[in-house]
Amino acid sequence: MTSNPLLRFLSYTESGYQLMWLMHQSPSLDLIHMLEAALIMANCHHSGCRNAKGSGGEGGLNRAKKLPPPYFVYITGCSANQPRRVG
């Protein structure tokens, strides 16, 4: 989850990721936390998923001073033929 998808994607490209799909946008941080956790729970068993089972909602948006909405849930990925491992 993020409040700035462009900046977040640029940080992923430094680790070798090539794609980012924005799944949902909301002004509700609680909704975004819940959606992220649900997406991870539903997909954590798939090969290549970097999120641990039971995680989600604990990211950088949990600051004492909250960043303003909108908030986004996203998925990142890369090509299967990429020459190096990502992450």
XYZ file of C-alpha atoms in Angstrom:
87
model
C 0.000 0.000 0.000
C 1.139 3.539 -0.674
C -0.029 7.107 -0.930
C 2.370 7.829 -3.805
C 2.333 5.067 -6.457
C 4.888 6.720 -8.738
C 7.489 7.144 -6.016
C 6.810 3.628 -4.718
C 7.189 2.114 -8.187
C 10.494 3.909 -8.716
C 11.806 2.333 -5.505
C 10.758 -1.102 -6.816
C 12.546 -0.583 -10.140
C 15.798 -0.222 -8.193
C 15.253 -3.814 -7.018
C 14.569 -5.123 -10.522
C 10.769 -5.011 -10.622
C 9.292 -3.951 -13.958
C 5.526 -3.714 -13.455
C 3.052 -2.262 -10.983
C -0.701 -2.717 -11.067
C -2.841 -0.395 -8.953
C -5.607 -2.602 -7.584
C -7.667 -0.107 -5.602
C -7.732 3.521 -4.485
C -9.550 4.806 -1.397
C -9.611 7.754 0.991
C -9.938 5.186 3.831
C -6.617 3.973 5.229
C -8.433 1.284 7.237
C -9.995 -0.103 4.053
C -6.609 -0.155 2.297
C -5.018 -1.969 5.279
C -7.784 -4.575 5.237
C -7.630 -5.056 1.452
C -3.850 -5.480 1.480
C -4.060 -8.089 4.233
C -6.840 -9.949 2.380
C -4.894 -9.962 -0.906
C -1.792 -11.297 0.834
C -3.768 -14.007 2.640
C -5.360 -15.118 -0.633
C -2.083 -15.176 -2.576
C 0.799 -15.803 -0.152
C 1.014 -19.489 -1.104
C 1.706 -18.730 -4.780
C 5.237 -19.118 -6.073
C 6.967 -15.760 -6.249
C 4.850 -14.014 -3.623
C 7.220 -12.105 -1.334
C 4.645 -11.369 1.367
C 4.505 -13.536 4.466
C 1.242 -15.210 5.431
C -0.587 -13.088 7.983
C 1.097 -9.848 6.938
C -0.481 -6.720 5.490
C -1.566 -3.407 6.915
C 1.717 -2.832 8.725
C 3.456 -0.747 6.066
C 4.855 2.745 5.821
C 1.447 4.402 6.079
C 1.336 3.573 9.814
C 3.014 6.757 10.954
C 2.172 9.010 13.866
C 1.521 11.793 11.341
C -0.591 10.212 8.599
C 0.010 11.013 4.957
C -3.063 12.464 3.239
C -5.306 10.309 1.017
C -5.824 8.869 -1.478
C -4.260 5.513 -0.580
C -3.532 2.685 -3.005
C -3.136 -1.096 -2.925
C -0.836 -2.410 -5.638
C 0.874 -5.528 -6.963
C 4.375 -5.521 -8.443
C 6.044 -8.010 -10.727
C 8.590 -8.656 -13.428
C 9.107 -10.756 -16.529
C 9.719 -14.463 -16.079
C 12.731 -14.200 -18.407
C 14.356 -11.418 -16.382
C 18.123 -12.040 -16.138
C 18.309 -11.564 -12.348
C 16.257 -12.370 -9.279
C 14.178 -9.470 -7.931
C 13.596 -8.385 -4.371
